[in-house]
Amino acid sequence: MSVAASKVSLRGWHVLAILVGFFLTVTAVDGILITKAVSTFSGDTADAYRKGLAYNQTLQDEADQNRLGWHESRAFDSKTGRLAIALTDANRQPIEGLLVKAEIGRATTDIFDRRFDLVPKGNGTYTVDISGLSEGTWTLSVTAAENDKVVYRSKERIWKQP
């Protein structure tokens, strides 16, 4: 029984071409994935090293805030975009004369982050109109300062209904 010679044979340069083609394909796909990953990465915390060194101060500030015993009530109207924040002390008396600021953004990106100064409306209530928010979950960070020193911070998620 004789084996007929095959008309197509796998030679050394075929193997080399297949191997080079495979690695060029892998390299091209890796390049595309790396480009997409780098272009969509919003970055780490700004100056994370120094924030880490100041962590004990952050803990002290939180303890000071807890000792104040302040309370916050928040109301957000999805239809009008009006945000109202009422601050009261440990005796549930309204706190006036604060400089209240808010930052709102998505949890996964900083592209949509916006900052607002809330306007005092009396009786410890501070308001702002936040127009143009798309539907979904937003992270709201609130700071209240007295004599240029932040004395109150809070961070909550709010839901913008359709």
Short mmCIF file of N, CA and C in Angstrom, two decimals:
data_model
loop_
_atom_site.label_atom_id
_atom_site.label_comp_id
_atom_site.label_asym_id
_atom_site.label_seq_id
_atom_site.Cartn_x
_atom_site.Cartn_y
_atom_site.Cartn_z
N MET A 1 0.84 -1.16 0.00
CA MET A 1 0.00 0.00 0.00
C MET A 1 0.88 1.23 0.00
N SER A 2 0.66 2.07 -0.92
CA SER A 2 1.50 3.25 -1.03
C SER A 2 0.69 4.48 -0.60
N VAL A 3 1.38 5.38 -0.03
CA VAL A 3 0.76 6.62 0.41
C VAL A 3 0.99 7.65 -0.68
N ALA A 4 -0.10 8.18 -1.17
CA ALA A 4 0.02 9.17 -2.23
C ALA A 4 0.54 10.47 -1.64
N ALA A 5 1.41 11.10 -2.36
CA ALA A 5 1.98 12.37 -1.89
C ALA A 5 0.90 13.44 -1.92
N SER A 6 0.82 14.16 -0.86
CA SER A 6 -0.17 15.23 -0.76
C SER A 6 0.28 16.42 -1.60
N LYS A 7 -0.66 17.05 -2.28
CA LYS A 7 -0.31 18.21 -3.10
C LYS A 7 -0.04 19.43 -2.23
N VAL A 8 -0.68 19.51 -1.05
CA VAL A 8 -0.47 20.62 -0.13
C VAL A 8 0.29 20.08 1.07
N SER A 9 1.43 20.61 1.27
CA SER A 9 2.20 20.17 2.43
C SER A 9 2.51 21.36 3.33
N LEU A 10 2.61 21.11 4.59
CA LEU A 10 2.89 22.15 5.58
C LEU A 10 4.40 22.29 5.68
N ARG A 11 4.87 23.40 5.23
CA ARG A 11 6.31 23.64 5.22
C ARG A 11 6.67 24.61 6.35
N GLY A 12 7.92 24.82 6.55
CA GLY A 12 8.42 25.68 7.63
C GLY A 12 7.93 27.11 7.54
N TRP A 13 7.89 27.67 6.33
CA TRP A 13 7.45 29.07 6.21
C TRP A 13 5.95 29.21 6.48
N HIS A 14 5.16 28.13 6.24
CA HIS A 14 3.73 28.14 6.59
C HIS A 14 3.57 28.27 8.10
N VAL A 15 4.33 27.49 8.82
CA VAL A 15 4.27 27.52 10.29
C VAL A 15 4.68 28.89 10.79
N LEU A 16 5.75 29.45 10.21
CA LEU A 16 6.20 30.78 10.60
C LEU A 16 5.11 31.82 10.33
N ALA A 17 4.47 31.77 9.18
CA ALA A 17 3.41 32.73 8.83
C ALA A 17 2.23 32.60 9.79
N ILE A 18 1.84 31.37 10.12
CA ILE A 18 0.73 31.16 11.06
C ILE A 18 1.09 31.72 12.43
N LEU A 19 2.30 31.45 12.90
CA LEU A 19 2.75 31.92 14.20
C LEU A 19 2.82 33.44 14.25
N VAL A 20 3.39 34.07 13.24
CA VAL A 20 3.47 35.53 13.19
C VAL A 20 2.07 36.14 13.10
N GLY A 21 1.22 35.56 12.28
CA GLY A 21 -0.16 36.05 12.17
C GLY A 21 -0.90 35.97 13.49
N PHE A 22 -0.73 34.87 14.21
CA PHE A 22 -1.37 34.71 15.51
C PHE A 22 -0.93 35.80 16.49
N PHE A 23 0.38 36.01 16.60
CA PHE A 23 0.88 37.00 17.56
C PHE A 23 0.55 38.43 17.13
N LEU A 24 0.49 38.72 15.83
CA LEU A 24 0.06 40.05 15.38
C LEU A 24 -1.40 40.29 15.75
N THR A 25 -2.24 39.27 15.61
CA THR A 25 -3.65 39.38 15.99
C THR A 25 -3.79 39.64 17.49
N VAL A 26 -3.07 38.87 18.29
CA VAL A 26 -3.12 39.05 19.75
C VAL A 26 -2.64 40.44 20.14
N THR A 27 -1.55 40.90 19.51
CA THR A 27 -1.02 42.23 19.81
C THR A 27 -2.02 43.32 19.42
N ALA A 28 -2.67 43.19 18.28
CA ALA A 28 -3.67 44.18 17.84
C ALA A 28 -4.84 44.24 18.80
N VAL A 29 -5.35 43.08 19.20
CA VAL A 29 -6.48 43.05 20.14
C VAL A 29 -6.06 43.64 21.48
N ASP A 30 -4.87 43.30 21.98
CA ASP A 30 -4.37 43.87 23.23
C ASP A 30 -4.27 45.39 23.13
N GLY A 31 -3.78 45.88 22.01
CA GLY A 31 -3.67 47.33 21.81
C GLY A 31 -5.02 48.02 21.87
N ILE A 32 -6.02 47.43 21.25
CA ILE A 32 -7.37 48.01 21.28
C ILE A 32 -7.91 48.00 22.70
N LEU A 33 -7.76 46.90 23.42
CA LEU A 33 -8.26 46.80 24.79
C LEU A 33 -7.55 47.78 25.72
N ILE A 34 -6.24 47.92 25.57
CA ILE A 34 -5.49 48.86 26.40
C ILE A 34 -5.93 50.29 26.11
N THR A 35 -6.11 50.64 24.85
CA THR A 35 -6.56 51.98 24.49
C THR A 35 -7.93 52.29 25.09
N LYS A 36 -8.86 51.34 24.99
CA LYS A 36 -10.19 51.53 25.57
C LYS A 36 -10.12 51.68 27.08
N ALA A 37 -9.31 50.86 27.74
CA ALA A 37 -9.20 50.90 29.19
C ALA A 37 -8.62 52.23 29.67
N VAL A 38 -7.58 52.69 29.02
CA VAL A 38 -6.93 53.93 29.42
C VAL A 38 -7.82 55.14 29.13
N SER A 39 -8.52 55.13 28.02
CA SER A 39 -9.36 56.28 27.65
C SER A 39 -10.62 56.39 28.51
N THR A 40 -11.08 55.31 29.12
CA THR A 40 -12.28 55.38 29.95
C THR A 40 -11.98 55.41 31.44
N PHE A 41 -10.72 55.33 31.84
CA PHE A 41 -10.35 55.35 33.25
C PHE A 41 -10.34 56.78 33.75
N SER A 42 -11.15 57.07 34.77
CA SER A 42 -11.27 58.44 35.26
C SER A 42 -10.15 58.81 36.22
N GLY A 43 -9.38 57.86 36.67
CA GLY A 43 -8.24 58.17 37.53
C GLY A 43 -8.48 57.78 38.97
N ASP A 44 -7.42 57.82 39.71
CA ASP A 44 -7.49 57.53 41.13
C ASP A 44 -7.84 58.79 41.90
N THR A 45 -7.97 58.63 43.20
CA THR A 45 -8.20 59.77 44.07
C THR A 45 -7.04 60.75 43.92
N ALA A 46 -7.37 62.01 43.78
CA ALA A 46 -6.33 63.02 43.65
C ALA A 46 -5.48 63.02 44.91
N ASP A 47 -4.21 62.87 44.76
CA ASP A 47 -3.25 62.91 45.85
C ASP A 47 -3.59 61.91 46.96
N ALA A 48 -3.81 60.68 46.58
CA ALA A 48 -4.21 59.63 47.53
C ALA A 48 -3.18 59.43 48.63
N TYR A 49 -1.92 59.58 48.33
CA TYR A 49 -0.89 59.38 49.34
C TYR A 49 -1.04 60.36 50.49
N ARG A 50 -1.20 61.65 50.18
CA ARG A 50 -1.35 62.66 51.24
C ARG A 50 -2.66 62.49 52.00
N LYS A 51 -3.71 62.08 51.30
CA LYS A 51 -4.97 61.83 51.99
C LYS A 51 -4.82 60.67 52.95
N GLY A 52 -4.06 59.68 52.57
CA GLY A 52 -3.81 58.55 53.45
C GLY A 52 -3.04 58.97 54.69
N LEU A 53 -2.06 59.86 54.53
CA LEU A 53 -1.30 60.36 55.67
C LEU A 53 -2.19 61.17 56.62
N ALA A 54 -3.20 61.86 56.06
CA ALA A 54 -4.08 62.69 56.86
C ALA A 54 -5.31 61.93 57.36
N TYR A 55 -5.30 60.62 57.28
CA TYR A 55 -6.48 59.83 57.64
C TYR A 55 -6.85 60.00 59.11
N ASN A 56 -5.86 60.12 59.99
CA ASN A 56 -6.17 60.33 61.41
C ASN A 56 -6.92 61.64 61.61
N GLN A 57 -6.56 62.67 60.84
CA GLN A 57 -7.29 63.93 60.92
C GLN A 57 -8.72 63.77 60.42
N THR A 58 -8.91 62.96 59.38
CA THR A 58 -10.25 62.67 58.88
C THR A 58 -11.09 61.99 59.96
N LEU A 59 -10.50 61.04 60.66
CA LEU A 59 -11.21 60.37 61.75
C LEU A 59 -11.55 61.34 62.87
N GLN A 60 -10.63 62.26 63.18
CA GLN A 60 -10.89 63.26 64.22
C GLN A 60 -12.02 64.20 63.80
N ASP A 61 -12.01 64.63 62.54
CA ASP A 61 -13.09 65.49 62.04
C ASP A 61 -14.44 64.80 62.13
N GLU A 62 -14.47 63.50 61.82
CA GLU A 62 -15.72 62.74 61.92
C GLU A 62 -16.19 62.63 63.36
N ALA A 63 -15.26 62.42 64.28
CA ALA A 63 -15.63 62.35 65.70
C ALA A 63 -16.15 63.70 66.19
N ASP A 64 -15.51 64.79 65.76
CA ASP A 64 -15.99 66.13 66.13
C ASP A 64 -17.40 66.36 65.60
N GLN A 65 -17.67 65.94 64.37
CA GLN A 65 -19.00 66.09 63.79
C GLN A 65 -20.02 65.28 64.58
N ASN A 66 -19.68 64.07 64.96
CA ASN A 66 -20.60 63.23 65.74
C ASN A 66 -20.89 63.84 67.10
N ARG A 67 -19.89 64.50 67.71
CA ARG A 67 -20.11 65.14 69.01
C ARG A 67 -21.10 66.30 68.91
N LEU A 68 -21.13 66.97 67.74
CA LEU A 68 -22.09 68.06 67.56
C LEU A 68 -23.53 67.56 67.63
N GLY A 69 -23.75 66.34 67.18
CA GLY A 69 -25.10 65.76 67.22
C GLY A 69 -26.07 66.38 66.23
N TRP A 70 -25.56 66.93 65.15
CA TRP A 70 -26.43 67.57 64.17
C TRP A 70 -27.21 66.51 63.39
N HIS A 71 -28.36 66.93 62.90
CA HIS A 71 -29.22 66.06 62.11
C HIS A 71 -29.50 66.74 60.77
N GLU A 72 -29.64 65.92 59.75
CA GLU A 72 -29.92 66.44 58.41
C GLU A 72 -31.16 65.76 57.88
N SER A 73 -32.05 66.56 57.32
CA SER A 73 -33.16 65.97 56.57
C SER A 73 -33.07 66.53 55.15
N ARG A 74 -33.29 65.63 54.22
CA ARG A 74 -33.08 65.98 52.82
C ARG A 74 -34.34 65.67 52.03
N ALA A 75 -34.68 66.57 51.12
CA ALA A 75 -35.81 66.33 50.23
C ALA A 75 -35.37 66.69 48.82
N PHE A 76 -35.61 65.76 47.90
CA PHE A 76 -35.28 66.00 46.50
C PHE A 76 -36.51 65.72 45.67
N ASP A 77 -36.95 66.72 44.90
CA ASP A 77 -38.10 66.58 44.03
C ASP A 77 -37.60 66.24 42.63
N SER A 78 -37.86 65.02 42.18
CA SER A 78 -37.36 64.55 40.88
C SER A 78 -37.92 65.35 39.72
N LYS A 79 -39.14 65.83 39.85
CA LYS A 79 -39.77 66.54 38.73
C LYS A 79 -39.17 67.94 38.53
N THR A 80 -38.98 68.67 39.63
CA THR A 80 -38.48 70.04 39.51
C THR A 80 -36.97 70.14 39.68
N GLY A 81 -36.35 69.13 40.29
CA GLY A 81 -34.92 69.15 40.54
C GLY A 81 -34.55 69.96 41.77
N ARG A 82 -35.53 70.31 42.59
CA ARG A 82 -35.26 71.10 43.79
C ARG A 82 -34.75 70.21 44.92
N LEU A 83 -33.60 70.60 45.47
CA LEU A 83 -33.01 69.92 46.61
C LEU A 83 -33.11 70.84 47.82
N ALA A 84 -33.66 70.33 48.91
CA ALA A 84 -33.77 71.09 50.15
C ALA A 84 -33.13 70.28 51.27
N ILE A 85 -32.26 70.93 52.01
CA ILE A 85 -31.58 70.28 53.12
C ILE A 85 -31.83 71.12 54.37
N ALA A 86 -32.32 70.47 55.42
CA ALA A 86 -32.56 71.14 56.70
C ALA A 86 -31.58 70.58 57.72
N LEU A 87 -30.87 71.47 58.39
CA LEU A 87 -29.90 71.08 59.41
C LEU A 87 -30.39 71.54 60.77
N THR A 88 -30.35 70.62 61.72
CA THR A 88 -30.74 70.94 63.10
C THR A 88 -29.65 70.45 64.04
N ASP A 89 -29.59 71.09 65.21
CA ASP A 89 -28.57 70.70 66.19
C ASP A 89 -29.08 69.53 67.04
N ALA A 90 -28.35 69.21 68.09
CA ALA A 90 -28.70 68.07 68.94
C ALA A 90 -30.05 68.26 69.62
N ASN A 91 -30.47 69.51 69.82
CA ASN A 91 -31.77 69.81 70.44
C ASN A 91 -32.87 70.02 69.40
N ARG A 92 -32.58 69.67 68.17
CA ARG A 92 -33.50 69.81 67.03
C ARG A 92 -33.87 71.27 66.74
N GLN A 93 -32.93 72.16 67.06
CA GLN A 93 -33.11 73.58 66.73
C GLN A 93 -32.42 73.84 65.39
N PRO A 94 -33.03 74.66 64.52
CA PRO A 94 -32.44 74.92 63.20
C PRO A 94 -31.07 75.60 63.32
N ILE A 95 -30.20 75.27 62.41
CA ILE A 95 -28.86 75.86 62.38
C ILE A 95 -28.80 76.84 61.22
N GLU A 96 -28.56 78.08 61.55
CA GLU A 96 -28.51 79.16 60.55
C GLU A 96 -27.07 79.62 60.36
N GLY A 97 -26.84 80.37 59.29
CA GLY A 97 -25.55 81.03 59.08
C GLY A 97 -24.44 80.15 58.57
N LEU A 98 -24.77 79.05 57.97
CA LEU A 98 -23.75 78.16 57.42
C LEU A 98 -23.59 78.40 55.93
N LEU A 99 -22.42 78.08 55.43
CA LEU A 99 -22.17 78.08 53.99
C LEU A 99 -22.27 76.62 53.56
N VAL A 100 -23.39 76.27 52.92
CA VAL A 100 -23.66 74.88 52.56
C VAL A 100 -23.41 74.69 51.07
N LYS A 101 -22.62 73.66 50.77
CA LYS A 101 -22.29 73.34 49.38
C LYS A 101 -22.64 71.88 49.13
N ALA A 102 -22.94 71.57 47.88
CA ALA A 102 -23.26 70.19 47.50
C ALA A 102 -22.53 69.84 46.23
N GLU A 103 -22.19 68.58 46.13
CA GLU A 103 -21.61 68.03 44.90
C GLU A 103 -22.42 66.80 44.55
N ILE A 104 -22.83 66.70 43.31
CA ILE A 104 -23.62 65.56 42.88
C ILE A 104 -22.92 64.92 41.68
N GLY A 105 -22.93 63.59 41.66
CA GLY A 105 -22.28 62.89 40.56
C GLY A 105 -22.65 61.42 40.56
N ARG A 106 -22.20 60.73 39.56
CA ARG A 106 -22.41 59.29 39.47
C ARG A 106 -21.33 58.58 40.26
N ALA A 107 -21.66 57.40 40.74
CA ALA A 107 -20.70 56.63 41.54
C ALA A 107 -19.56 56.08 40.68
N THR A 108 -19.80 55.86 39.41
CA THR A 108 -18.82 55.17 38.57
C THR A 108 -17.94 56.08 37.74
N THR A 109 -18.25 57.36 37.65
CA THR A 109 -17.46 58.26 36.81
C THR A 109 -17.57 59.67 37.35
N ASP A 110 -16.60 60.50 37.02
CA ASP A 110 -16.66 61.90 37.45
C ASP A 110 -17.05 62.83 36.30
N ILE A 111 -17.46 62.27 35.19
CA ILE A 111 -17.80 63.07 34.01
C ILE A 111 -19.00 63.99 34.29
N PHE A 112 -19.96 63.50 35.07
CA PHE A 112 -21.21 64.24 35.30
C PHE A 112 -21.20 65.03 36.61
N ASP A 113 -20.08 65.09 37.32
CA ASP A 113 -20.01 65.78 38.60
C ASP A 113 -20.33 67.26 38.45
N ARG A 114 -21.14 67.76 39.39
CA ARG A 114 -21.49 69.18 39.40
C ARG A 114 -21.49 69.66 40.84
N ARG A 115 -21.11 70.93 41.03
CA ARG A 115 -21.07 71.53 42.37
C ARG A 115 -22.07 72.67 42.45
N PHE A 116 -22.65 72.82 43.65
CA PHE A 116 -23.66 73.85 43.86
C PHE A 116 -23.45 74.52 45.21
N ASP A 117 -23.80 75.79 45.30
CA ASP A 117 -23.90 76.49 46.57
C ASP A 117 -25.38 76.55 46.92
N LEU A 118 -25.74 76.08 48.10
CA LEU A 118 -27.14 76.10 48.51
C LEU A 118 -27.47 77.45 49.12
N VAL A 119 -28.69 77.90 48.90
CA VAL A 119 -29.14 79.20 49.35
C VAL A 119 -29.93 79.03 50.65
N PRO A 120 -29.59 79.81 51.70
CA PRO A 120 -30.37 79.71 52.94
C PRO A 120 -31.78 80.27 52.75
N LYS A 121 -32.77 79.50 53.21
CA LYS A 121 -34.17 79.92 53.09
C LYS A 121 -34.80 80.18 54.45
N GLY A 122 -34.02 80.09 55.52
CA GLY A 122 -34.54 80.31 56.86
C GLY A 122 -34.92 79.00 57.53
N ASN A 123 -34.97 79.05 58.84
CA ASN A 123 -35.35 77.90 59.66
C ASN A 123 -34.42 76.70 59.44
N GLY A 124 -33.13 76.97 59.15
CA GLY A 124 -32.15 75.91 58.99
C GLY A 124 -32.24 75.17 57.67
N THR A 125 -33.01 75.70 56.72
CA THR A 125 -33.20 75.04 55.43
C THR A 125 -32.37 75.74 54.36
N TYR A 126 -31.73 74.94 53.53
CA TYR A 126 -30.89 75.43 52.45
C TYR A 126 -31.35 74.71 51.17
N THR A 127 -31.49 75.46 50.08
CA THR A 127 -32.05 74.87 48.86
C THR A 127 -31.21 75.22 47.63
N VAL A 128 -31.40 74.41 46.58
CA VAL A 128 -30.81 74.68 45.28
C VAL A 128 -31.63 73.93 44.24
N ASP A 129 -31.70 74.50 43.04
CA ASP A 129 -32.35 73.83 41.92
C ASP A 129 -31.27 73.13 41.10
N ILE A 130 -31.43 71.82 40.96
CA ILE A 130 -30.49 71.02 40.18
C ILE A 130 -31.23 70.57 38.93
N SER A 131 -31.05 71.30 37.87
CA SER A 131 -31.76 70.95 36.63
C SER A 131 -30.87 70.10 35.74
N GLY A 132 -31.52 69.36 34.86
CA GLY A 132 -30.80 68.61 33.86
C GLY A 132 -30.21 67.29 34.31
N LEU A 133 -30.64 66.78 35.45
CA LEU A 133 -30.15 65.47 35.89
C LEU A 133 -30.85 64.38 35.10
N SER A 134 -30.10 63.43 34.64
CA SER A 134 -30.74 62.29 33.98
C SER A 134 -31.24 61.32 35.04
N GLU A 135 -32.05 60.38 34.61
CA GLU A 135 -32.66 59.44 35.55
C GLU A 135 -31.61 58.52 36.16
N GLY A 136 -31.92 58.02 37.34
CA GLY A 136 -31.05 57.02 37.96
C GLY A 136 -30.52 57.45 39.30
N THR A 137 -29.53 56.73 39.76
CA THR A 137 -28.95 56.95 41.07
C THR A 137 -27.79 57.94 41.00
N TRP A 138 -27.78 58.88 41.93
CA TRP A 138 -26.74 59.90 42.02
C TRP A 138 -26.18 59.89 43.43
N THR A 139 -24.92 60.25 43.57
CA THR A 139 -24.29 60.40 44.88
C THR A 139 -24.25 61.88 45.21
N LEU A 140 -24.83 62.24 46.36
CA LEU A 140 -24.89 63.63 46.80
C LEU A 140 -23.99 63.80 48.01
N SER A 141 -23.00 64.68 47.90
CA SER A 141 -22.11 65.00 49.02
C SER A 141 -22.41 66.42 49.45
N VAL A 142 -22.63 66.60 50.75
CA VAL A 142 -22.98 67.91 51.30
C VAL A 142 -21.93 68.31 52.33
N THR A 143 -21.48 69.56 52.27
CA THR A 143 -20.59 70.10 53.29
C THR A 143 -21.18 71.41 53.81
N ALA A 144 -21.05 71.64 55.10
CA ALA A 144 -21.49 72.89 55.71
C ALA A 144 -20.30 73.49 56.45
N ALA A 145 -20.03 74.75 56.15
CA ALA A 145 -18.88 75.42 56.75
C ALA A 145 -19.35 76.58 57.61
N GLU A 146 -18.59 76.79 58.67
CA GLU A 146 -18.85 77.89 59.59
C GLU A 146 -17.51 78.57 59.85
N ASN A 147 -17.41 79.85 59.58
CA ASN A 147 -16.15 80.59 59.72
C ASN A 147 -15.03 79.93 58.92
N ASP A 148 -15.31 79.56 57.69
CA ASP A 148 -14.35 78.96 56.76
C ASP A 148 -13.82 77.60 57.21
N LYS A 149 -14.50 76.96 58.15
CA LYS A 149 -14.10 75.62 58.58
C LYS A 149 -15.28 74.68 58.37
N VAL A 150 -15.02 73.57 57.67
CA VAL A 150 -16.08 72.59 57.43
C VAL A 150 -16.41 71.92 58.76
N VAL A 151 -17.70 72.03 59.14
CA VAL A 151 -18.13 71.46 60.42
C VAL A 151 -19.09 70.29 60.23
N TYR A 152 -19.56 70.10 59.01
CA TYR A 152 -20.51 69.01 58.77
C TYR A 152 -20.32 68.48 57.36
N ARG A 153 -20.32 67.13 57.26
CA ARG A 153 -20.23 66.47 55.96
C ARG A 153 -21.23 65.32 55.93
N SER A 154 -21.79 65.09 54.77
CA SER A 154 -22.63 63.90 54.59
C SER A 154 -22.54 63.45 53.14
N LYS A 155 -22.81 62.18 52.96
CA LYS A 155 -22.79 61.61 51.61
C LYS A 155 -23.90 60.58 51.54
N GLU A 156 -24.80 60.76 50.59
CA GLU A 156 -25.95 59.88 50.43
C GLU A 156 -26.22 59.67 48.95
N ARG A 157 -26.94 58.61 48.67
CA ARG A 157 -27.40 58.37 47.30
C ARG A 157 -28.83 58.90 47.18
N ILE A 158 -29.09 59.54 46.06
CA ILE A 158 -30.46 59.96 45.78
C ILE A 158 -30.88 59.36 44.46
N TRP A 159 -32.18 59.25 44.27
CA TRP A 159 -32.74 58.62 43.08
C TRP A 159 -33.51 59.65 42.29
N LYS A 160 -33.13 59.85 41.05
CA LYS A 160 -33.88 60.71 40.13
C LYS A 160 -34.82 59.82 39.36
N GLN A 161 -36.09 59.97 39.66
CA GLN A 161 -37.10 59.11 39.03
C GLN A 161 -37.38 59.55 37.59
N PRO A 162 -37.82 58.61 36.77
CA PRO A 162 -38.16 58.95 35.38
C PRO A 162 -39.37 59.85 35.29
#
